[in-house]
C-alpha positions as YAML, in Angstrom:
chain: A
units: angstrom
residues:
- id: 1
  name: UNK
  ca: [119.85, 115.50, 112.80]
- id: 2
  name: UNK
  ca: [117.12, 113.38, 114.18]
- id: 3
  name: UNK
  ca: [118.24, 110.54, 116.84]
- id: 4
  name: UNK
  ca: [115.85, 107.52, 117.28]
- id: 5
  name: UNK
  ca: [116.84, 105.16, 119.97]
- id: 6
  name: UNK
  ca: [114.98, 101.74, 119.80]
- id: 7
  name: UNK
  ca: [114.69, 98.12, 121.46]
- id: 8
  name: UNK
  ca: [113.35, 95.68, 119.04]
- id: 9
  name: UNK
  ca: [110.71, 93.61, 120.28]
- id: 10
  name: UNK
  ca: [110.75, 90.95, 117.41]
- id: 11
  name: UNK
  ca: [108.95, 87.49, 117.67]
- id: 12
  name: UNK
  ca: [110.20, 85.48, 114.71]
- id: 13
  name: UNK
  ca: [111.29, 81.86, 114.82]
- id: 14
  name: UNK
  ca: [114.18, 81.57, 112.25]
- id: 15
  name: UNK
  ca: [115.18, 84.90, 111.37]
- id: 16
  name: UNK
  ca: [118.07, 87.47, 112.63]
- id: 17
  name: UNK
  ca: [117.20, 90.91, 112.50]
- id: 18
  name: UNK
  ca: [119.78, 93.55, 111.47]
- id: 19
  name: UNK
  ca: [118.66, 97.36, 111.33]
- id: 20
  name: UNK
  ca: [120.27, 99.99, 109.68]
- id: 21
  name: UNK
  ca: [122.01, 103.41, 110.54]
- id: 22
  name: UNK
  ca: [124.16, 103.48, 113.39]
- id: 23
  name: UNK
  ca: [127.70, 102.54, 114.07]
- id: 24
  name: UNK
  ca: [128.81, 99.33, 115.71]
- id: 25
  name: UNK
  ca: [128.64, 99.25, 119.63]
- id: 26
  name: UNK
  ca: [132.36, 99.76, 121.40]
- id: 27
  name: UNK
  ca: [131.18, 97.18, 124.21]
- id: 28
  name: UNK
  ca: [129.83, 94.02, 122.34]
- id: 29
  name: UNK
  ca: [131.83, 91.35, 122.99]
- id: 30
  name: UNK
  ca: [130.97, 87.51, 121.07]
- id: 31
  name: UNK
  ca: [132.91, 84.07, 121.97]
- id: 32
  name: UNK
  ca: [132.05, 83.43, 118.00]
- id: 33
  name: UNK
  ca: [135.30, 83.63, 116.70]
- id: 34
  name: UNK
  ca: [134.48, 82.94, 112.78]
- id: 35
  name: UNK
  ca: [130.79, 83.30, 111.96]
- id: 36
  name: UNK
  ca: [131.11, 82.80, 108.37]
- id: 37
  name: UNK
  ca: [132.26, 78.64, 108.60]
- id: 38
  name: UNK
  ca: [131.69, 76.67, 106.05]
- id: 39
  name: UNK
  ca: [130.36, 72.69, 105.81]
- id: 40
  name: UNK
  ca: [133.04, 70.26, 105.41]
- id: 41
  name: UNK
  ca: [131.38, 67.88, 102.84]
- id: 42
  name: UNK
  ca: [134.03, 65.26, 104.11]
- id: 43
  name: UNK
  ca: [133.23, 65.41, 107.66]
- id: 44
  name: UNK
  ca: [129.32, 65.96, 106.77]
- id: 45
  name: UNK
  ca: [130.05, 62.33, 104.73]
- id: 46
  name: UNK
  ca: [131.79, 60.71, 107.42]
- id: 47
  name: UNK
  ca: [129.05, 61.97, 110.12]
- id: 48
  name: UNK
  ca: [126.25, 60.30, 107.73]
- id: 49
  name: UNK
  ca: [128.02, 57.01, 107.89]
- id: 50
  name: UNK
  ca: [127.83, 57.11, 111.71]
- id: 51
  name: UNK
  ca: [125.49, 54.36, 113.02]
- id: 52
  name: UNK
  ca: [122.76, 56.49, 114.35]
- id: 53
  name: UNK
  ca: [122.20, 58.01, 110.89]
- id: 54
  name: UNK
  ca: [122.78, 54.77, 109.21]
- id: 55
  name: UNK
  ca: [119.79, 53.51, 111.35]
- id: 56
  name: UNK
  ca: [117.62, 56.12, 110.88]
- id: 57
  name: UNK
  ca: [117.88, 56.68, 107.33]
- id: 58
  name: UNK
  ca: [117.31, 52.88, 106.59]
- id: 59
  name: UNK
  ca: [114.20, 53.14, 108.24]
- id: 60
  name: UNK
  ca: [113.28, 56.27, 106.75]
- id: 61
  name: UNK
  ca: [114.46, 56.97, 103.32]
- id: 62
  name: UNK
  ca: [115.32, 59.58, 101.27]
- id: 63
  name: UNK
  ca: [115.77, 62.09, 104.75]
- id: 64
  name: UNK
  ca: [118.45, 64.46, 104.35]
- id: 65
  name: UNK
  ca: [121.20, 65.87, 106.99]
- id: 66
  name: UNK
  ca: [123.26, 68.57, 107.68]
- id: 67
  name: UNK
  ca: [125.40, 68.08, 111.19]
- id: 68
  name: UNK
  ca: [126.70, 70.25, 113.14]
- id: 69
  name: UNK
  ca: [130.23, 69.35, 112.86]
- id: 70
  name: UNK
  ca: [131.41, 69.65, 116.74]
- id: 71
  name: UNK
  ca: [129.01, 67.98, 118.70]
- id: 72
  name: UNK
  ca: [128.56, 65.24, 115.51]
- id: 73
  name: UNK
  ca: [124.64, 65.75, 116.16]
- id: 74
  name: UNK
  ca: [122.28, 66.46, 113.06]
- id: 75
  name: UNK
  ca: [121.41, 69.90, 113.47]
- id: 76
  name: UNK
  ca: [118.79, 69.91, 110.54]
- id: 77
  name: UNK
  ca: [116.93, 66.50, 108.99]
- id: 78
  name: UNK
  ca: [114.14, 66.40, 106.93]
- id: 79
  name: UNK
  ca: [112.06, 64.39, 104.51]
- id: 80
  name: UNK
  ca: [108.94, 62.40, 103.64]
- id: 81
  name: UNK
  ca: [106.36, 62.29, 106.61]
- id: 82
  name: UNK
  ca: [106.88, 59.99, 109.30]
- id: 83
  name: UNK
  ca: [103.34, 59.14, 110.91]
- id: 84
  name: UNK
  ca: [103.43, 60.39, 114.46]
- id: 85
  name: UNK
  ca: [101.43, 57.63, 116.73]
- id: 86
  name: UNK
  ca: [98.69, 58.93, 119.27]
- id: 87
  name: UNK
  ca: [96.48, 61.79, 119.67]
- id: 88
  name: UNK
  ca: [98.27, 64.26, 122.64]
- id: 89
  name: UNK
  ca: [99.59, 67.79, 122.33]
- id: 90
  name: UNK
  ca: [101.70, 68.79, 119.71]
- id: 91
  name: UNK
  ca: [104.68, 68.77, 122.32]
- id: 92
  name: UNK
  ca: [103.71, 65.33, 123.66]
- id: 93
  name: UNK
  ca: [104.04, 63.93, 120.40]
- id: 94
  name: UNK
  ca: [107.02, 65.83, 119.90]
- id: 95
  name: UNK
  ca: [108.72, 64.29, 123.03]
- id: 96
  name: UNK
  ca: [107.46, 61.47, 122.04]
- id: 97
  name: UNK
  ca: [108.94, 61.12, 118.68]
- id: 98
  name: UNK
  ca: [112.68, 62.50, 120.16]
- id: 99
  name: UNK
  ca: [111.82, 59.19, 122.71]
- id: 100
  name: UNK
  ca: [111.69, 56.61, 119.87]
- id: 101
  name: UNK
  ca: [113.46, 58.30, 116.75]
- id: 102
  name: UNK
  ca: [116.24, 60.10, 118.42]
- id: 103
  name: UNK
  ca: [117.76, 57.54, 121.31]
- id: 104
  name: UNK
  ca: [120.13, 56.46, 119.30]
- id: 105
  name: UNK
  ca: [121.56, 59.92, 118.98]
- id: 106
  name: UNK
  ca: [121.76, 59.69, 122.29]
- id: 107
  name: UNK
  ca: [118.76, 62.82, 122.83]
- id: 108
  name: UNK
  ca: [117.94, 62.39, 126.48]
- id: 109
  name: UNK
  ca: [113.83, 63.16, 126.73]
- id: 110
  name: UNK
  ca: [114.64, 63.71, 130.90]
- id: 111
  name: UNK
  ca: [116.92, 66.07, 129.88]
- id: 112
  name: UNK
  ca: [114.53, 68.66, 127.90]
- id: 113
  name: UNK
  ca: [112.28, 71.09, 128.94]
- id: 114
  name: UNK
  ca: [109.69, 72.40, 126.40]
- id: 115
  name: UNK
  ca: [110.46, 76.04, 125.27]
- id: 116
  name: UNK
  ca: [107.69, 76.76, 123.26]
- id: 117
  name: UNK
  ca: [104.89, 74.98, 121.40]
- id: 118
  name: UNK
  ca: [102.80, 77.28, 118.21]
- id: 119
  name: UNK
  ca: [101.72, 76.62, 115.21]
- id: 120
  name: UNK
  ca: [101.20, 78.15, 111.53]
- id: 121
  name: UNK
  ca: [98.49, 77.13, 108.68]
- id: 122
  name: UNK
  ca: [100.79, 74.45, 107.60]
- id: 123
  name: UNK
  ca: [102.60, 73.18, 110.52]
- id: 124
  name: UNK
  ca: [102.86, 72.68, 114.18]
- id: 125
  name: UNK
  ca: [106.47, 74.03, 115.32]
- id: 126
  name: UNK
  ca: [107.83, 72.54, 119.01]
- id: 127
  name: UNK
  ca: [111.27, 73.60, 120.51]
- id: 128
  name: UNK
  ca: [112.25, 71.85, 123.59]
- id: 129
  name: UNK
  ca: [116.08, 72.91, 125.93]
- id: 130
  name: UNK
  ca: [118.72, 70.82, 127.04]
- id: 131
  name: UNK
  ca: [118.77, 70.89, 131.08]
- id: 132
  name: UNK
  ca: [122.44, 70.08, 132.68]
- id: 133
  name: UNK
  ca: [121.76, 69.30, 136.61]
- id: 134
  name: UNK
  ca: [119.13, 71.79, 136.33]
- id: 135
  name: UNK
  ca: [120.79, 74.43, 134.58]
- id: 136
  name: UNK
  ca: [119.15, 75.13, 131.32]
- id: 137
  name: UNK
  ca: [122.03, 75.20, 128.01]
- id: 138
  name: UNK
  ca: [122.43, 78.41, 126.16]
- id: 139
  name: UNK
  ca: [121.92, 77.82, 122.07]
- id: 140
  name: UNK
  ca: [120.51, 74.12, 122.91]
- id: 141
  name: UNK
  ca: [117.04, 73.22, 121.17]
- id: 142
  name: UNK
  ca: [115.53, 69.83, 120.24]
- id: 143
  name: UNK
  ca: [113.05, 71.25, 117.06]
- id: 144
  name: UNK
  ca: [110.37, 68.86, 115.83]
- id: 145
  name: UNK
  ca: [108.23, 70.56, 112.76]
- id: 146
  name: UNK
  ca: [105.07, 68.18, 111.76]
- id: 147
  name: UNK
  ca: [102.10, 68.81, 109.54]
- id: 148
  name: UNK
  ca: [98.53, 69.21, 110.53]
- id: 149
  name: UNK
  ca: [98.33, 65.21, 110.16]
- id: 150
  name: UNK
  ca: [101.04, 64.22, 112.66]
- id: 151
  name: UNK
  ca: [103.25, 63.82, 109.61]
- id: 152
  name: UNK
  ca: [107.32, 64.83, 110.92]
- id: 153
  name: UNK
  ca: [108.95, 66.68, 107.76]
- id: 154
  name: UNK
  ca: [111.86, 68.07, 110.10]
- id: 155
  name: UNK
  ca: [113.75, 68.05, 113.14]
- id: 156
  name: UNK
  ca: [117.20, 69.30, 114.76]
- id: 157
  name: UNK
  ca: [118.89, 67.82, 117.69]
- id: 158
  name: UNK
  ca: [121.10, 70.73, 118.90]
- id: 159
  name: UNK
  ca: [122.25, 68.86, 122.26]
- id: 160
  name: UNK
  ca: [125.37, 68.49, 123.77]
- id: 161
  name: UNK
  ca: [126.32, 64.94, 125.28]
- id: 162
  name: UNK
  ca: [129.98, 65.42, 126.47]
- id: 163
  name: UNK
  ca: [129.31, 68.40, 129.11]
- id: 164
  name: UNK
  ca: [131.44, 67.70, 132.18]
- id: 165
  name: UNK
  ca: [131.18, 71.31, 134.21]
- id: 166
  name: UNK
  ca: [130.59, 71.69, 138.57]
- id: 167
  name: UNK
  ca: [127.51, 73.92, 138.78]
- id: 168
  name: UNK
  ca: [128.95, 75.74, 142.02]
- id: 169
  name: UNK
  ca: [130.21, 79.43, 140.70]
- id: 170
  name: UNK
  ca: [133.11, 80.59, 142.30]
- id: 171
  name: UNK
  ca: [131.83, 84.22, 142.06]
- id: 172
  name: UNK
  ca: [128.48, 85.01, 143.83]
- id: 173
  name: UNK
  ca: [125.78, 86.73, 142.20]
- id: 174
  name: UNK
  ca: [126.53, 90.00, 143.99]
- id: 175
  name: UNK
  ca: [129.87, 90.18, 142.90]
- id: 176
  name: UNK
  ca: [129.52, 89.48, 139.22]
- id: 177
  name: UNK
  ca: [127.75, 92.55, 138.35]
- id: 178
  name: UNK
  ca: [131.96, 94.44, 138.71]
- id: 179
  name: UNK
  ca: [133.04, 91.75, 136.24]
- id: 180
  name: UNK
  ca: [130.10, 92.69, 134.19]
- id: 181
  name: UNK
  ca: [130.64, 96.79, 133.89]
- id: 182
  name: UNK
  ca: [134.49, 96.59, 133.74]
- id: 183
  name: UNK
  ca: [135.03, 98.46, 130.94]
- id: 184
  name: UNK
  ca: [132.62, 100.61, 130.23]
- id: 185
  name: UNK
  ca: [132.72, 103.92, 129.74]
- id: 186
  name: UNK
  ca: [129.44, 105.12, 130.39]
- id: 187
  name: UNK
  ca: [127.14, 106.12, 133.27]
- id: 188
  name: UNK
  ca: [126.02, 102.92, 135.10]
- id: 189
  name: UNK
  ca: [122.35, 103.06, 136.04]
- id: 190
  name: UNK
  ca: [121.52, 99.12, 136.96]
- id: 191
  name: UNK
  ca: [122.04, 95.96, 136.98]
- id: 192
  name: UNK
  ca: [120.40, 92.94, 137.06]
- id: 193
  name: UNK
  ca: [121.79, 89.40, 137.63]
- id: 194
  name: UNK
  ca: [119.93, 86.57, 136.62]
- id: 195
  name: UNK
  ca: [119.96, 84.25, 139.43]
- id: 196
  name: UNK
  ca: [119.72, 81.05, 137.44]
- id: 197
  name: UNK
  ca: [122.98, 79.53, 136.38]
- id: 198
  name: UNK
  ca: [123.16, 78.73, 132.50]
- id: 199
  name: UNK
  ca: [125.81, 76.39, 130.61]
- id: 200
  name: UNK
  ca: [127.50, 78.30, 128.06]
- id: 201
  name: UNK
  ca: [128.78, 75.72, 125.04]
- id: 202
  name: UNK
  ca: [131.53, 77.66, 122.99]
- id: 203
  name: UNK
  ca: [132.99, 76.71, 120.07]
- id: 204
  name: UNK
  ca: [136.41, 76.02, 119.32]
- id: 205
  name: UNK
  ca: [138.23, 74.18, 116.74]
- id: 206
  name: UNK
  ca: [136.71, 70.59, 117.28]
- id: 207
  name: UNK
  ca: [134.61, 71.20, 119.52]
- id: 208
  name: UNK
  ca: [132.90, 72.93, 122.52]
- id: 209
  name: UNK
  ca: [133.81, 74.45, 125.46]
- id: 210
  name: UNK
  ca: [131.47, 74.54, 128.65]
- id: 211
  name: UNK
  ca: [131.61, 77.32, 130.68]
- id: 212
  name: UNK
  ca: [129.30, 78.10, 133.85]
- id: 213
  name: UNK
  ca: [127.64, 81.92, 133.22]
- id: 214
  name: UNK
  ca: [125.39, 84.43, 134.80]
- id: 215
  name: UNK
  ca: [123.14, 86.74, 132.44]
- id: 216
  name: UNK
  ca: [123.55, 90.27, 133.44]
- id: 217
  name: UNK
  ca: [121.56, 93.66, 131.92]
- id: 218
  name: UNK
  ca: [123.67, 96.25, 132.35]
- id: 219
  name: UNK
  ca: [121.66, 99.46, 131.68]
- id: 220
  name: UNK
  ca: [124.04, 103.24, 131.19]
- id: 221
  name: UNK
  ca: [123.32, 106.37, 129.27]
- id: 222
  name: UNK
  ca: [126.16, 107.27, 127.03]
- id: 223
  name: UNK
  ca: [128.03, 110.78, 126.60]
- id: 224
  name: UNK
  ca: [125.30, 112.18, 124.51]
- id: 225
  name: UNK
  ca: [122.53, 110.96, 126.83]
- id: 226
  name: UNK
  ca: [121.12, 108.05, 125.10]
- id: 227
  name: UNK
  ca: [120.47, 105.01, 126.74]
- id: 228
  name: UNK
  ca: [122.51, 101.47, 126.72]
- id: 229
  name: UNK
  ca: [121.41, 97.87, 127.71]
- id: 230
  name: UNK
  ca: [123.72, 95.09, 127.80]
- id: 231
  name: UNK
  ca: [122.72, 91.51, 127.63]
- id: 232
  name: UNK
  ca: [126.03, 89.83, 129.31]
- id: 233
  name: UNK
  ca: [127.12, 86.68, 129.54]
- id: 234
  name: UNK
  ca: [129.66, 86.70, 132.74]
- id: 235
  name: UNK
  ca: [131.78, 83.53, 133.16]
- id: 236
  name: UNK
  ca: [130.70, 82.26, 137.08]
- id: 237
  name: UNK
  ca: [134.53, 81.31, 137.87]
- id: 238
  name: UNK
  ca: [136.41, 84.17, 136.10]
- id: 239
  name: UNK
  ca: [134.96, 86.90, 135.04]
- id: 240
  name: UNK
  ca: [135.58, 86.93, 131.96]
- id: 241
  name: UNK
  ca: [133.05, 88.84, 130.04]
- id: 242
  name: UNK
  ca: [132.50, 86.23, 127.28]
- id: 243
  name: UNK
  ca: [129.50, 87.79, 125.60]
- id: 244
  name: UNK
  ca: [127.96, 91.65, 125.55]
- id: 245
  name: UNK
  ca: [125.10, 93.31, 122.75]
- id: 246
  name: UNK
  ca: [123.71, 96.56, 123.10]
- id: 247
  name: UNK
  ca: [119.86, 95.88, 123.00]
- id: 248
  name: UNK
  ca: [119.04, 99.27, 122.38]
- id: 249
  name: UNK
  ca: [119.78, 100.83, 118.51]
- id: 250
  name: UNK
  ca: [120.08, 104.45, 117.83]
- id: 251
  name: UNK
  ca: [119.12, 105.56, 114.28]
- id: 252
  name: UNK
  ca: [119.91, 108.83, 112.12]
- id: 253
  name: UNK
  ca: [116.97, 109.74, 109.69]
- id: 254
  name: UNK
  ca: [116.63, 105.98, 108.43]
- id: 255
  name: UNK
  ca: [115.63, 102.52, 109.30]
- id: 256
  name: UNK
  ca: [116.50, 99.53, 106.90]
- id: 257
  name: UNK
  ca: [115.10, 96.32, 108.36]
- id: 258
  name: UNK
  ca: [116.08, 92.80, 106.83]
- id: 259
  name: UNK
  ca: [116.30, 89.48, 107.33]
- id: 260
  name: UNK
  ca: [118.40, 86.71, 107.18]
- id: 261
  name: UNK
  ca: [116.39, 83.95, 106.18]
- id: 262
  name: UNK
  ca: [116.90, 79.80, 106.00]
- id: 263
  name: UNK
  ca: [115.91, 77.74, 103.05]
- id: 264
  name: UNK
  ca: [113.99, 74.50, 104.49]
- id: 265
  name: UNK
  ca: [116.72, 72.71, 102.74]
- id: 266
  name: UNK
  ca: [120.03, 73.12, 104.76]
- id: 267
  name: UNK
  ca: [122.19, 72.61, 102.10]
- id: 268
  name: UNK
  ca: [121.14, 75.92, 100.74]
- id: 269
  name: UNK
  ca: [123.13, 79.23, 101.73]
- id: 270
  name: UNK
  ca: [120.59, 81.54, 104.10]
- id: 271
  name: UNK
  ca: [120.03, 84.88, 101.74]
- id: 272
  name: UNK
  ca: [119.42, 88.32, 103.27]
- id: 273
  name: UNK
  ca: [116.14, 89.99, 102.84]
- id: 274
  name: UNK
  ca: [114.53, 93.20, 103.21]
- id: 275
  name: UNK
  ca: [111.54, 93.69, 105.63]
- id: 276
  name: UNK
  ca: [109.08, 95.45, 103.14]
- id: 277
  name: UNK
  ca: [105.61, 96.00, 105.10]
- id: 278
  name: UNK
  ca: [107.11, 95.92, 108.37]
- id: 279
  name: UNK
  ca: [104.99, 97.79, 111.02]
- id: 280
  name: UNK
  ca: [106.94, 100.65, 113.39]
- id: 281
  name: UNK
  ca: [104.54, 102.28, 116.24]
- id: 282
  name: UNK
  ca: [105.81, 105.76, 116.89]
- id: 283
  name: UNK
  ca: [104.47, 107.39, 119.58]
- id: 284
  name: UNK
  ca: [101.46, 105.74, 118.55]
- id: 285
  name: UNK
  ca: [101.20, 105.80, 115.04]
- id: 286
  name: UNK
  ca: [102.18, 102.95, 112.65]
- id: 287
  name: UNK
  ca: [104.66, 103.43, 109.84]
- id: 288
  name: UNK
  ca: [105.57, 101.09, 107.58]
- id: 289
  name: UNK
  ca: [108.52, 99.89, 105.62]
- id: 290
  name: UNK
  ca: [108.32, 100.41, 101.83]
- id: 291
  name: UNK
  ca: [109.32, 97.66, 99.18]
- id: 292
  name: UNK
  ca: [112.83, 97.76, 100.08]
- id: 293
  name: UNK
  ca: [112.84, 97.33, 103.79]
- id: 294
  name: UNK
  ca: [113.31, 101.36, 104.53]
- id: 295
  name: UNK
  ca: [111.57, 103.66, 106.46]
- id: 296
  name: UNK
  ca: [112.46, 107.76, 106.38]
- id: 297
  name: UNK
  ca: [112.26, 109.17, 109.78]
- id: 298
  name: UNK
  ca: [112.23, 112.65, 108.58]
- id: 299
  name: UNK
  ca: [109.74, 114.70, 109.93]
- id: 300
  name: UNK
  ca: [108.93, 112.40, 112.68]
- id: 301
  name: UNK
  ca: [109.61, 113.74, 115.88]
- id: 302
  name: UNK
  ca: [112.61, 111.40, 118.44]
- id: 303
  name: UNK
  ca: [111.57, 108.98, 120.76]
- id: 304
  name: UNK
  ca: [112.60, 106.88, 122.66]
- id: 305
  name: UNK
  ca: [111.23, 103.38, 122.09]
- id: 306
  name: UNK
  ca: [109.20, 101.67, 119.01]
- id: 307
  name: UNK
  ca: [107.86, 98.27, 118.43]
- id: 308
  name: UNK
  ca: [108.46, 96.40, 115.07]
- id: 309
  name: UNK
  ca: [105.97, 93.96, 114.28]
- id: 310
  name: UNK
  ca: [105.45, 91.70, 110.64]
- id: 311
  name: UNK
  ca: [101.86, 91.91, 108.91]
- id: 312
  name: UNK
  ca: [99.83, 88.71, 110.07]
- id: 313
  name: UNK
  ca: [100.16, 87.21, 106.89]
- id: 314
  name: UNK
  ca: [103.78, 86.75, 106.95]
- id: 315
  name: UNK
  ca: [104.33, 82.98, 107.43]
- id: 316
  name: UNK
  ca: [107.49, 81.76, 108.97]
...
């Protein structure tokens, strides 16, 4: 049987990637606890009647919400256009619009640092991070999506206002790469310990947790000689291993790529979706993914790393 081991390189705002074929990983680890929640229309209603939604949506009507339901911040709004003033960068009229639309959900602007900036035929997309002290905050993002006439149609304020952590670790760098390996199994090749700090938020009940982390890539080759790499989130203070996935796939004779796409309205359920067209370089040849998301490896020769890219004309 054919083995194909694989790191997806995948640049795609908005979707999660799931491959086919292969079993799940021993060693991933997740804080996530239930990823299948479900919106509390009660607590969505009470979060709408909250005076910083009550202001905006008097000024602009007819936007829509969904919160997120811990940190009681709006993770996705949209609605008619609102006429973005000035003629800067996309991201300075991003910032500038989180300055004057978003204060009064309490959005910090000297808090965020801009991620990334891009833009399709339609829109202009601009993602900005929460900074704590000068640590940046894991899963934090400050989205602004306008039109190609400074129109905003969306936005999401993923921000956390309550965080009350010390940014001193009481592990050193050096000595959280034994908290990171404990465990496994396999032959230990490397690793490799982010310097920078990050703020972990996890989720409980009714709200978050924060915990102080490293990011360690743990790299092994398993019993049957195929490689391993862990991204690892290692709590500074403990330990604790809070979060570990396997970067690297291993496939048997088939690939099935699909997605797991949003509607722009966030009231509607995300759907999965096949990948048809998808592009896979092996060993220097494209292959590509027929109408239902699958690719047959037989009669193509193992290797040991491919690249997955979408045709051009996929918009996201």
């Amino acid at each position: 049987m054919n083995k194909f081991t694989t790191t997806l390189f995948l640049m795609l705002t908005g979707f999660s990637m799931l491959a086919s074929a292969g079993t799940g990983d021993p060693y991933n680890r997740t804080y996530i606890q239930n990823n299948k929640e479900q919106i509390s229309y009660q607590r969505q209603r009470e979060l709408q009647q909250d005076k910083s939604w009550l202001q905006f949506s008097t000024k602009h009507q007819g936007w829509k919400v969904v919160f997120d339901e811990r940190s009681s911040m709006p993770h996705r709004a949209y609605g008619t256009g609102i006429k973005l003033a000035g003629n800067g960068t996309p991201a300075a009229l991003a910032l500038e619009f989180i300055t004057s639309e978003l204060a009064g959900f309490k959005v910090k602007a000297d808090q965020l640092k801009l991620r990334s900036a891009h833009q399709s035929a339609k829109y202009h997309y601009v993602d900005y991070y929460q900074n704590y002290q000068g640590l940046e905050v894991l899963n934090s993002r400050v989205t602004v999506r306008f039109t190609k006439d400074n129109q905003v149609v969306l936005f999401g304020a993923d921000v956390y206002n309550d965080i009350q952590i010390t940014t001193s670790p009481s592990i050193s760098s050096s000595a959280i790469t034994a908290y990171a390996t404990e465990g496994i199994a396999y032959e230990i090749n490397d690793t490799k310990v982010n310097p920078e700090l990050k703020v972990l938020p996890v989720p409980y009940q009714d709200g978050y947790a924060y915990r102080l982390v490293y990011e360690v890539t743990v790299s092994c080759t398993n019993q049957e000689g195929y490689p391993a790499r862990y991204y690892t989130q290692v709590d500074a203070n403990n330990g604790e291993v809070l979060y570990r996935s396997n970067e690297i796939c291993n496939f048997d004779d088939q690939v099935i790529v699909s997605a797991t796409v949003s509607d722009p309205n966030p009231w509607e359920p995300n759907v999965v979706r096949n990948l048809s067209g998808l592009e896979i370089n092996i060993n220097g040849t494209n292959y590509y993914t027929d109408a239902t998301g699958t690719l047959s490896l037989d009669g193509i020769t193992p290797v040991s790393y491919t690249h997955l890219t979408l045709p051009t004309n996929r918009e996201v």
